[in-house]
Amino acid sequence: MSKLTEEWSDILKEAVDRQEVGGVSLLFLKDGKEVCWLGEGYADRENKITIARDTISRLYSMTKPVTAAAAMLLAESGELELDTPVGEYLPGFKNSRVWCGDHSEPADRPILISDLLTMTSGLTYGDDDTVTELATRKLLAEAEERLKGDNPMTTLEFAERAGEIPLLFQPGTSWKYGISADILGAVIEKAAHKTFGEFLEEKIFAPLGMKDTGFFVPEEKQRRLAKAYERMEDNSLVPYEGSFLGIRNRMDRPAAYESGGAGLVSTIEDYALFAGMLLEKGSGNGTRILKPESVEQMMTVGLTQPQQAAFERWFGQKGYDYGWLMRVLKEPSMAASPGLRGEYCWDGWLGCCFFNYPWEKMTLLIMQQQKNGGDVVGKVKRALVRHMAGQPS
């Protein structure tokens, strides 16, 4: 693996030198053992704080697999049935409506918990200009605006308000990336009778030893929180200080809105514990978190043909299937970028990502805090696939 490590090191250095990213780290494990950790650049360029193993990063959508695991925990205990209507936990979803071009109609059936896990609910993030997506954008903008005051939106308020927005399509008939995981976080809060964050800490983070993972960064850890950066047209990097998807950029106070889709922070070592637990079929840190069959279900549930077609149109996902809030590579020959069969993974808005390879017993993690970054993840992954195939670099 030494040649691969050298190639990865060169990729990271080049990305920092070219100002594609302010700082980046990589952790690679095989058979449960660390092969290498690499770090280049700064967590804080202005104050010359270098990237370290304990640098804290905003996960954004890498939060989603954690939320899926939390739902499976409640399913195992019987506190959450995956075919239950969301409206049984969140009254705002009891009478969902669907936008039909120039009017709304009642949904043919209610949104189920399983629809949230597969992004087949009809909920969106607001990428386009349909009535559904404009309303979703407006709700997210309000959540971000209220972060500035003393009345921030809460997890349950966000979910109930989202329930008032007409769906983009009939539940279960298509696929759309959106706020499904955020609504799932609110469902978990209701089912567990405690805040979503408390449930995650009690059932996942504390048992796995994930000591730096949560929905905010306390004052004594703030120096370890990496700054986020964005690349300008002249290729310069400037700090990005905006709040996005209702997530407070500074992460310096407990979150009222604990976003199941985007709200967590973590370190590369902490997330490796979670990814390793999935790779070991639910066991980690000497304890069992999930049953093997639960983890298997997270990776193998498939989409229907119409759902799959919609999924493949989203950023070129051909070759992948979609499990519980993660993509699973089924046909590497069809994928737009190199991968290994069985790979399951997800990434986040600022460039954090993880890849598990169950057949090879490998985990690859990359942490960065970069808006409009370069292709460091793609280059790292392509190098790994070449290495596994015995091809020269």
Coordinates of C-alpha atoms in Angstrom, one line a residue:
M1 CA 0.0 0.0 0.0
S2 CA 3.0 2.3 0.2
K3 CA 2.8 3.4 -3.5
L4 CA -0.9 4.1 -3.1
T5 CA -0.2 6.2 0.1
E6 CA 2.4 8.2 -1.8
E7 CA 0.0 8.8 -4.7
W8 CA -2.7 9.9 -2.3
S9 CA -0.2 12.2 -0.5
D10 CA 0.7 13.8 -3.8
I11 CA -3.0 14.3 -4.7
L12 CA -3.7 16.0 -1.4
K13 CA -0.7 18.3 -1.6
E14 CA -1.5 19.3 -5.2
A15 CA -5.1 20.1 -4.2
V16 CA -3.8 22.4 -1.4
D17 CA -1.1 24.0 -3.6
R18 CA -3.6 24.7 -6.3
Q19 CA -6.0 26.2 -3.8
E20 CA -8.7 23.7 -4.7
V21 CA -9.1 23.2 -0.9
G22 CA -7.8 25.0 2.2
G23 CA -7.1 21.7 4.0
V24 CA -7.9 18.1 3.6
S25 CA -7.4 14.8 5.5
L26 CA -7.7 11.2 4.5
L27 CA -8.0 8.0 6.6
F28 CA -7.9 4.5 5.1
L29 CA -8.5 1.3 7.0
K30 CA -8.4 -2.4 5.9
D31 CA -9.5 -5.4 8.0
G32 CA -10.3 -3.0 10.8
K33 CA -6.7 -1.6 11.0
E34 CA -5.5 1.8 10.0
V35 CA -3.3 1.7 6.9
C36 CA -2.7 5.5 6.7
W37 CA -3.8 8.9 7.8
L38 CA -2.8 11.9 5.7
G39 CA -3.4 15.6 6.3
E40 CA -2.5 18.6 4.2
G41 CA -3.1 22.3 4.5
Y42 CA -5.0 24.2 7.2
A43 CA -8.1 23.9 9.2
D44 CA -7.8 27.7 9.6
R45 CA -5.6 29.4 7.0
E46 CA -5.8 32.8 8.6
N47 CA -4.5 31.6 12.0
K48 CA -2.2 28.9 10.6
I49 CA -3.9 26.0 12.4
T50 CA -3.0 22.9 10.4
I51 CA -5.3 20.0 9.7
A52 CA -5.1 17.3 12.4
R53 CA -6.6 14.0 13.2
D54 CA -8.9 15.7 15.7
T55 CA -10.0 18.5 13.4
I56 CA -13.8 18.9 13.6
S57 CA -15.7 19.2 10.4
R58 CA -19.3 20.0 9.4
L59 CA -20.7 16.7 8.0
Y60 CA -23.7 18.1 6.2
S61 CA -25.2 15.2 4.3
M62 CA -22.8 12.6 5.8
T63 CA -25.3 13.0 8.7
K64 CA -27.9 11.0 6.7
P65 CA -26.4 7.5 7.2
V66 CA -26.3 8.1 10.9
T67 CA -30.0 9.0 10.9
A68 CA -30.7 5.8 8.9
A69 CA -28.9 3.8 11.5
A70 CA -30.9 5.5 14.3
A71 CA -34.1 4.6 12.6
M72 CA -33.0 0.9 12.3
L73 CA -32.3 0.9 16.1
L74 CA -35.8 1.9 16.8
A75 CA -37.2 -0.6 14.3
E76 CA -35.3 -3.4 16.1
S77 CA -36.8 -2.4 19.4
G78 CA -40.3 -2.2 18.0
E79 CA -40.6 1.5 18.7
L80 CA -40.7 2.3 15.0
E81 CA -42.4 0.4 12.2
L82 CA -41.0 1.2 8.8
D83 CA -44.4 0.9 7.0
T84 CA -46.0 3.3 9.5
P85 CA -47.4 6.6 8.1
V86 CA -45.3 9.6 9.1
G87 CA -48.5 11.4 10.1
E88 CA -48.8 9.0 13.1
Y89 CA -45.8 10.8 14.6
L90 CA -46.1 14.2 12.9
P91 CA -49.7 15.5 12.6
G92 CA -48.6 18.0 9.8
F93 CA -48.2 14.9 7.5
K94 CA -51.7 13.4 8.2
N95 CA -53.3 14.9 5.1
S96 CA -50.4 15.3 2.6
R97 CA -51.2 16.9 -0.8
V98 CA -49.4 16.6 -4.1
W99 CA -48.9 19.5 -6.5
C100 CA -50.2 18.7 -9.9
G101 CA -49.1 21.5 -12.2
D102 CA -51.6 24.2 -11.3
H103 CA -53.4 22.8 -8.3
S104 CA -52.9 20.3 -5.4
E105 CA -54.7 17.1 -4.8
P106 CA -54.8 14.7 -1.8
A107 CA -52.0 12.1 -1.8
D108 CA -53.0 8.7 -2.9
R109 CA -51.5 7.2 0.2
P110 CA -49.6 8.7 3.2
I111 CA -45.8 9.0 3.3
L112 CA -44.3 6.0 5.1
I113 CA -41.2 5.9 7.2
S114 CA -39.6 3.7 4.5
D115 CA -40.3 6.5 2.0
L116 CA -38.2 8.8 4.1
L117 CA -35.3 6.3 4.2
T118 CA -35.3 5.9 0.4
M119 CA -36.0 9.6 -0.6
T120 CA -39.2 8.5 -2.3
S121 CA -41.5 10.7 -0.2
G122 CA -42.0 13.5 -2.6
L123 CA -40.1 15.9 -0.3
T124 CA -37.4 18.1 -1.9
Y125 CA -34.6 20.5 -1.1
G126 CA -35.9 23.2 -3.4
D127 CA -33.5 22.9 -6.3
D128 CA -35.9 24.0 -9.0
D129 CA -38.8 26.5 -9.3
T130 CA -41.9 24.3 -8.8
V131 CA -44.4 25.4 -6.2
T132 CA -43.2 22.5 -4.0
E133 CA -39.5 23.5 -4.2
L134 CA -40.1 27.2 -3.9
A135 CA -42.0 26.6 -0.7
T136 CA -39.2 24.3 0.6
R137 CA -36.6 26.9 -0.2
K138 CA -38.7 29.5 1.7
L139 CA -38.9 27.3 4.8
L140 CA -35.1 26.6 4.8
A141 CA -34.4 30.3 4.3
E142 CA -36.6 31.1 7.3
A143 CA -34.8 28.5 9.4
E144 CA -31.5 30.1 8.5
E145 CA -32.8 33.7 9.2
R146 CA -34.0 32.7 12.6
L147 CA -30.6 31.4 13.6
K148 CA -29.7 35.1 14.0
G149 CA -32.2 35.7 16.7
D150 CA -33.5 34.2 20.0
N151 CA -36.3 32.1 18.5
P152 CA -34.6 29.5 16.2
M153 CA -36.7 26.9 14.5
T154 CA -36.8 23.6 16.2
T155 CA -36.6 20.1 14.8
L156 CA -40.3 19.4 15.3
E157 CA -41.4 22.9 14.1
F158 CA -39.4 22.4 10.9
A159 CA -41.0 19.0 10.3
E160 CA -44.6 20.2 11.0
R161 CA -44.1 23.2 8.7
A162 CA -42.7 20.9 5.9
G163 CA -45.8 18.8 6.2
E164 CA -47.9 21.7 5.0
I165 CA -45.9 21.9 1.7
P166 CA -47.5 20.0 -1.2
L167 CA -45.4 17.0 -2.4
L168 CA -43.5 17.0 -5.7
F169 CA -45.0 13.6 -6.6
Q170 CA -47.2 10.9 -5.2
P171 CA -45.4 9.1 -2.3
G172 CA -43.5 6.1 -3.5
T173 CA -43.8 6.8 -7.3
S174 CA -40.4 8.5 -7.9
W175 CA -37.2 9.6 -6.2
K176 CA -36.0 13.1 -5.2
Y177 CA -33.1 14.2 -3.0
G178 CA -34.5 16.4 -0.3
I179 CA -35.4 16.9 3.4
S180 CA -36.7 13.3 4.0
A181 CA -33.9 12.6 6.5
D182 CA -34.7 15.8 8.4
I183 CA -38.3 14.7 8.8
L184 CA -37.0 11.2 9.8
G185 CA -35.0 12.9 12.6
A186 CA -38.1 14.5 13.9
V187 CA -40.0 11.1 13.7
I188 CA -37.1 9.5 15.7
E189 CA -37.4 12.3 18.3
K190 CA -41.1 11.6 18.7
A191 CA -40.7 7.8 18.8
A192 CA -37.8 7.9 21.3
H193 CA -39.4 10.5 23.6
K194 CA -36.2 12.5 23.7
T195 CA -34.4 14.9 21.5
F196 CA -32.8 13.4 18.4
G197 CA -29.4 14.5 19.6
E198 CA -29.9 12.8 23.0
F199 CA -31.0 9.6 21.2
L200 CA -27.9 9.6 19.0
E201 CA -25.6 10.2 21.9
E202 CA -27.1 7.5 24.0
K203 CA -27.4 4.8 21.4
I204 CA -24.6 5.4 18.9
F205 CA -22.0 8.0 19.8
A206 CA -21.3 7.1 23.4
P207 CA -21.2 3.3 22.8
L208 CA -18.9 3.7 19.8
G209 CA -16.6 6.2 21.6
M210 CA -17.5 9.1 19.2
K211 CA -16.6 11.8 21.6
D212 CA -16.4 14.7 19.1
T213 CA -19.7 14.1 17.2
G214 CA -22.9 16.0 17.8
F215 CA -25.0 19.0 16.7
F216 CA -22.8 21.7 18.0
V217 CA -19.2 22.4 19.1
P218 CA -18.8 23.5 22.7
E219 CA -16.5 26.4 23.5
E220 CA -13.6 24.2 24.7
K221 CA -13.5 22.5 21.3
Q222 CA -14.2 25.5 19.0
R223 CA -10.5 25.9 18.2
R224 CA -10.6 22.5 16.5
L225 CA -13.6 23.3 14.3
A226 CA -12.3 23.8 10.8
K227 CA -13.2 27.0 8.9
A228 CA -15.2 26.5 5.7
Y229 CA -13.9 28.1 2.5
E230 CA -15.1 28.9 -0.9
R231 CA -13.0 29.4 -4.1
M232 CA -13.5 32.6 -6.0
E233 CA -13.2 33.2 -9.7
D234 CA -9.5 34.2 -9.4
N235 CA -8.9 30.9 -7.6
S236 CA -8.4 32.5 -4.2
L237 CA -9.9 31.0 -1.1
V238 CA -12.0 33.1 1.3
P239 CA -13.7 31.9 4.5
Y240 CA -17.3 30.9 3.9
E241 CA -19.4 32.1 6.9
G242 CA -23.0 31.6 5.7
S243 CA -25.4 29.2 7.3
F244 CA -26.9 26.6 5.0
L245 CA -29.9 24.3 5.2
G246 CA -30.8 25.7 8.6
I247 CA -27.4 24.8 10.0
R248 CA -25.5 27.4 12.0
N249 CA -22.0 27.8 10.4
R250 CA -20.2 28.5 13.7
M251 CA -21.8 25.6 15.5
D252 CA -21.2 27.4 18.7
R253 CA -24.5 26.8 20.5
P254 CA -26.8 23.8 21.0
A255 CA -29.0 23.4 17.9
A256 CA -32.7 23.9 18.3
Y257 CA -33.1 22.3 14.8
E258 CA -31.2 19.0 15.0
S259 CA -31.1 18.3 11.3
G260 CA -31.2 14.5 10.5
G261 CA -30.1 15.4 7.0
A262 CA -27.2 17.8 7.5
G263 CA -26.7 18.9 11.1
L264 CA -23.8 16.9 12.6
V265 CA -20.2 17.7 13.1
S266 CA -17.5 15.0 13.6
T267 CA -13.8 14.2 13.2
I268 CA -12.4 11.8 10.7
E269 CA -11.5 9.3 13.6
D270 CA -15.0 9.5 15.0
Y271 CA -16.8 8.9 11.7
A272 CA -14.4 6.0 11.1
L273 CA -15.9 4.3 14.2
F274 CA -19.4 4.7 12.7
A275 CA -18.3 3.5 9.3
G276 CA -16.4 0.6 10.8
M277 CA -19.5 -0.4 12.8
L278 CA -21.5 -0.7 9.5
L279 CA -18.7 -2.6 7.9
E280 CA -18.6 -5.1 10.8
K281 CA -22.4 -5.7 10.4
G282 CA -23.4 -3.6 13.4
S283 CA -20.6 -4.2 15.9
G284 CA -18.0 -1.6 17.0
N285 CA -15.9 -0.7 20.0
G286 CA -16.6 -4.0 21.6
T287 CA -20.4 -3.6 21.5
R288 CA -23.3 -4.4 19.2
I289 CA -25.2 -1.4 17.9
L290 CA -27.3 -3.0 15.2
K291 CA -28.2 -6.5 14.2
P292 CA -26.4 -7.8 11.1
E293 CA -29.7 -8.2 9.3
S294 CA -30.5 -4.5 10.0
V295 CA -27.2 -3.4 8.4
E296 CA -27.8 -5.7 5.5
Q297 CA -31.2 -4.2 4.9
M298 CA -29.7 -0.7 4.9
M299 CA -27.5 -1.7 1.9
T300 CA -29.7 -4.0 -0.1
V301 CA -33.2 -2.4 -0.3
G302 CA -33.7 -1.5 -4.0
L303 CA -35.7 1.1 -5.9
T304 CA -38.6 0.4 -8.3
Q305 CA -37.9 1.0 -11.9
P306 CA -39.5 4.5 -11.9
Q307 CA -37.7 5.4 -8.7
Q308 CA -34.4 4.1 -10.1
A309 CA -34.8 6.1 -13.3
A310 CA -35.3 9.3 -11.3
F311 CA -32.3 8.5 -9.1
E312 CA -30.0 7.9 -12.1
R313 CA -30.9 11.3 -13.5
W314 CA -29.6 12.9 -10.3
F315 CA -25.9 13.8 -10.8
G316 CA -25.3 10.7 -12.9
Q317 CA -26.0 7.8 -10.5
K318 CA -26.1 5.1 -13.2
G319 CA -24.7 1.9 -11.9
Y320 CA -25.8 2.7 -8.3
D321 CA -28.8 1.7 -6.3
Y322 CA -30.1 3.5 -3.3
G323 CA -30.4 2.0 0.1
W324 CA -31.2 3.6 3.4
L325 CA -29.9 7.2 2.8
M326 CA -26.8 5.8 1.0
R327 CA -25.9 4.8 -2.5
V328 CA -24.7 1.3 -3.3
L329 CA -22.6 0.4 -6.3
K330 CA -24.2 -2.5 -8.1
E331 CA -22.7 -2.3 -11.6
P332 CA -19.2 -0.6 -11.7
S333 CA -19.0 -0.8 -15.5
M334 CA -22.0 1.5 -15.8
A335 CA -20.8 4.1 -13.3
A336 CA -19.6 7.5 -14.4
S337 CA -16.5 7.2 -12.2
P338 CA -14.5 4.1 -11.1
G339 CA -15.7 2.1 -8.1
L340 CA -15.7 -1.3 -6.6
R341 CA -18.8 -3.6 -6.6
G342 CA -20.7 -3.4 -3.4
E343 CA -19.2 0.0 -2.4
Y344 CA -21.7 2.0 -0.3
C345 CA -21.1 5.6 0.6
W346 CA -22.4 9.1 1.0
D347 CA -20.9 12.6 1.1
G348 CA -21.6 16.1 2.3
W349 CA -22.0 19.6 0.9
L350 CA -18.6 20.8 2.0
G351 CA -16.7 17.7 0.7
C352 CA -16.7 15.2 3.6
C353 CA -17.3 11.7 2.4
F354 CA -16.9 8.0 3.3
F355 CA -16.7 4.8 1.3
N356 CA -17.1 1.3 2.7
Y357 CA -16.0 -1.7 0.7
P358 CA -17.6 -4.8 2.3
W359 CA -15.9 -7.4 0.1
E360 CA -12.5 -6.0 0.6
K361 CA -13.1 -5.0 4.2
M362 CA -11.9 -1.4 3.5
T363 CA -13.0 2.0 4.7
L364 CA -11.9 5.3 3.0
L365 CA -12.8 8.7 4.6
I366 CA -12.0 12.2 3.4
M367 CA -12.7 15.4 5.4
Q368 CA -12.6 18.9 3.9
Q369 CA -14.6 22.1 4.4
Q370 CA -14.8 23.4 0.9
K371 CA -17.6 25.1 -1.0
N372 CA -16.9 24.9 -4.8
G373 CA -13.9 22.6 -4.3
G374 CA -11.9 20.6 -6.8
D375 CA -11.8 16.9 -7.6
V376 CA -9.7 15.6 -4.7
V377 CA -12.2 13.0 -3.8
G378 CA -12.5 11.7 -7.4
K379 CA -8.7 11.5 -7.8
V380 CA -8.3 9.7 -4.5
K381 CA -11.0 7.2 -5.4
R382 CA -9.7 6.6 -8.9
A383 CA -6.2 5.9 -7.4
L384 CA -7.7 3.3 -5.0
V385 CA -9.6 1.5 -7.8
R386 CA -6.5 1.4 -10.0
H387 CA -4.4 0.0 -7.2
M388 CA -7.0 -2.7 -6.4
A389 CA -7.0 -3.7 -10.1
G390 CA -3.2 -3.8 -10.2
Q391 CA -3.0 -1.0 -12.8
P392 CA -0.1 1.5 -12.9
S393 CA -0.8 5.1 -11.8

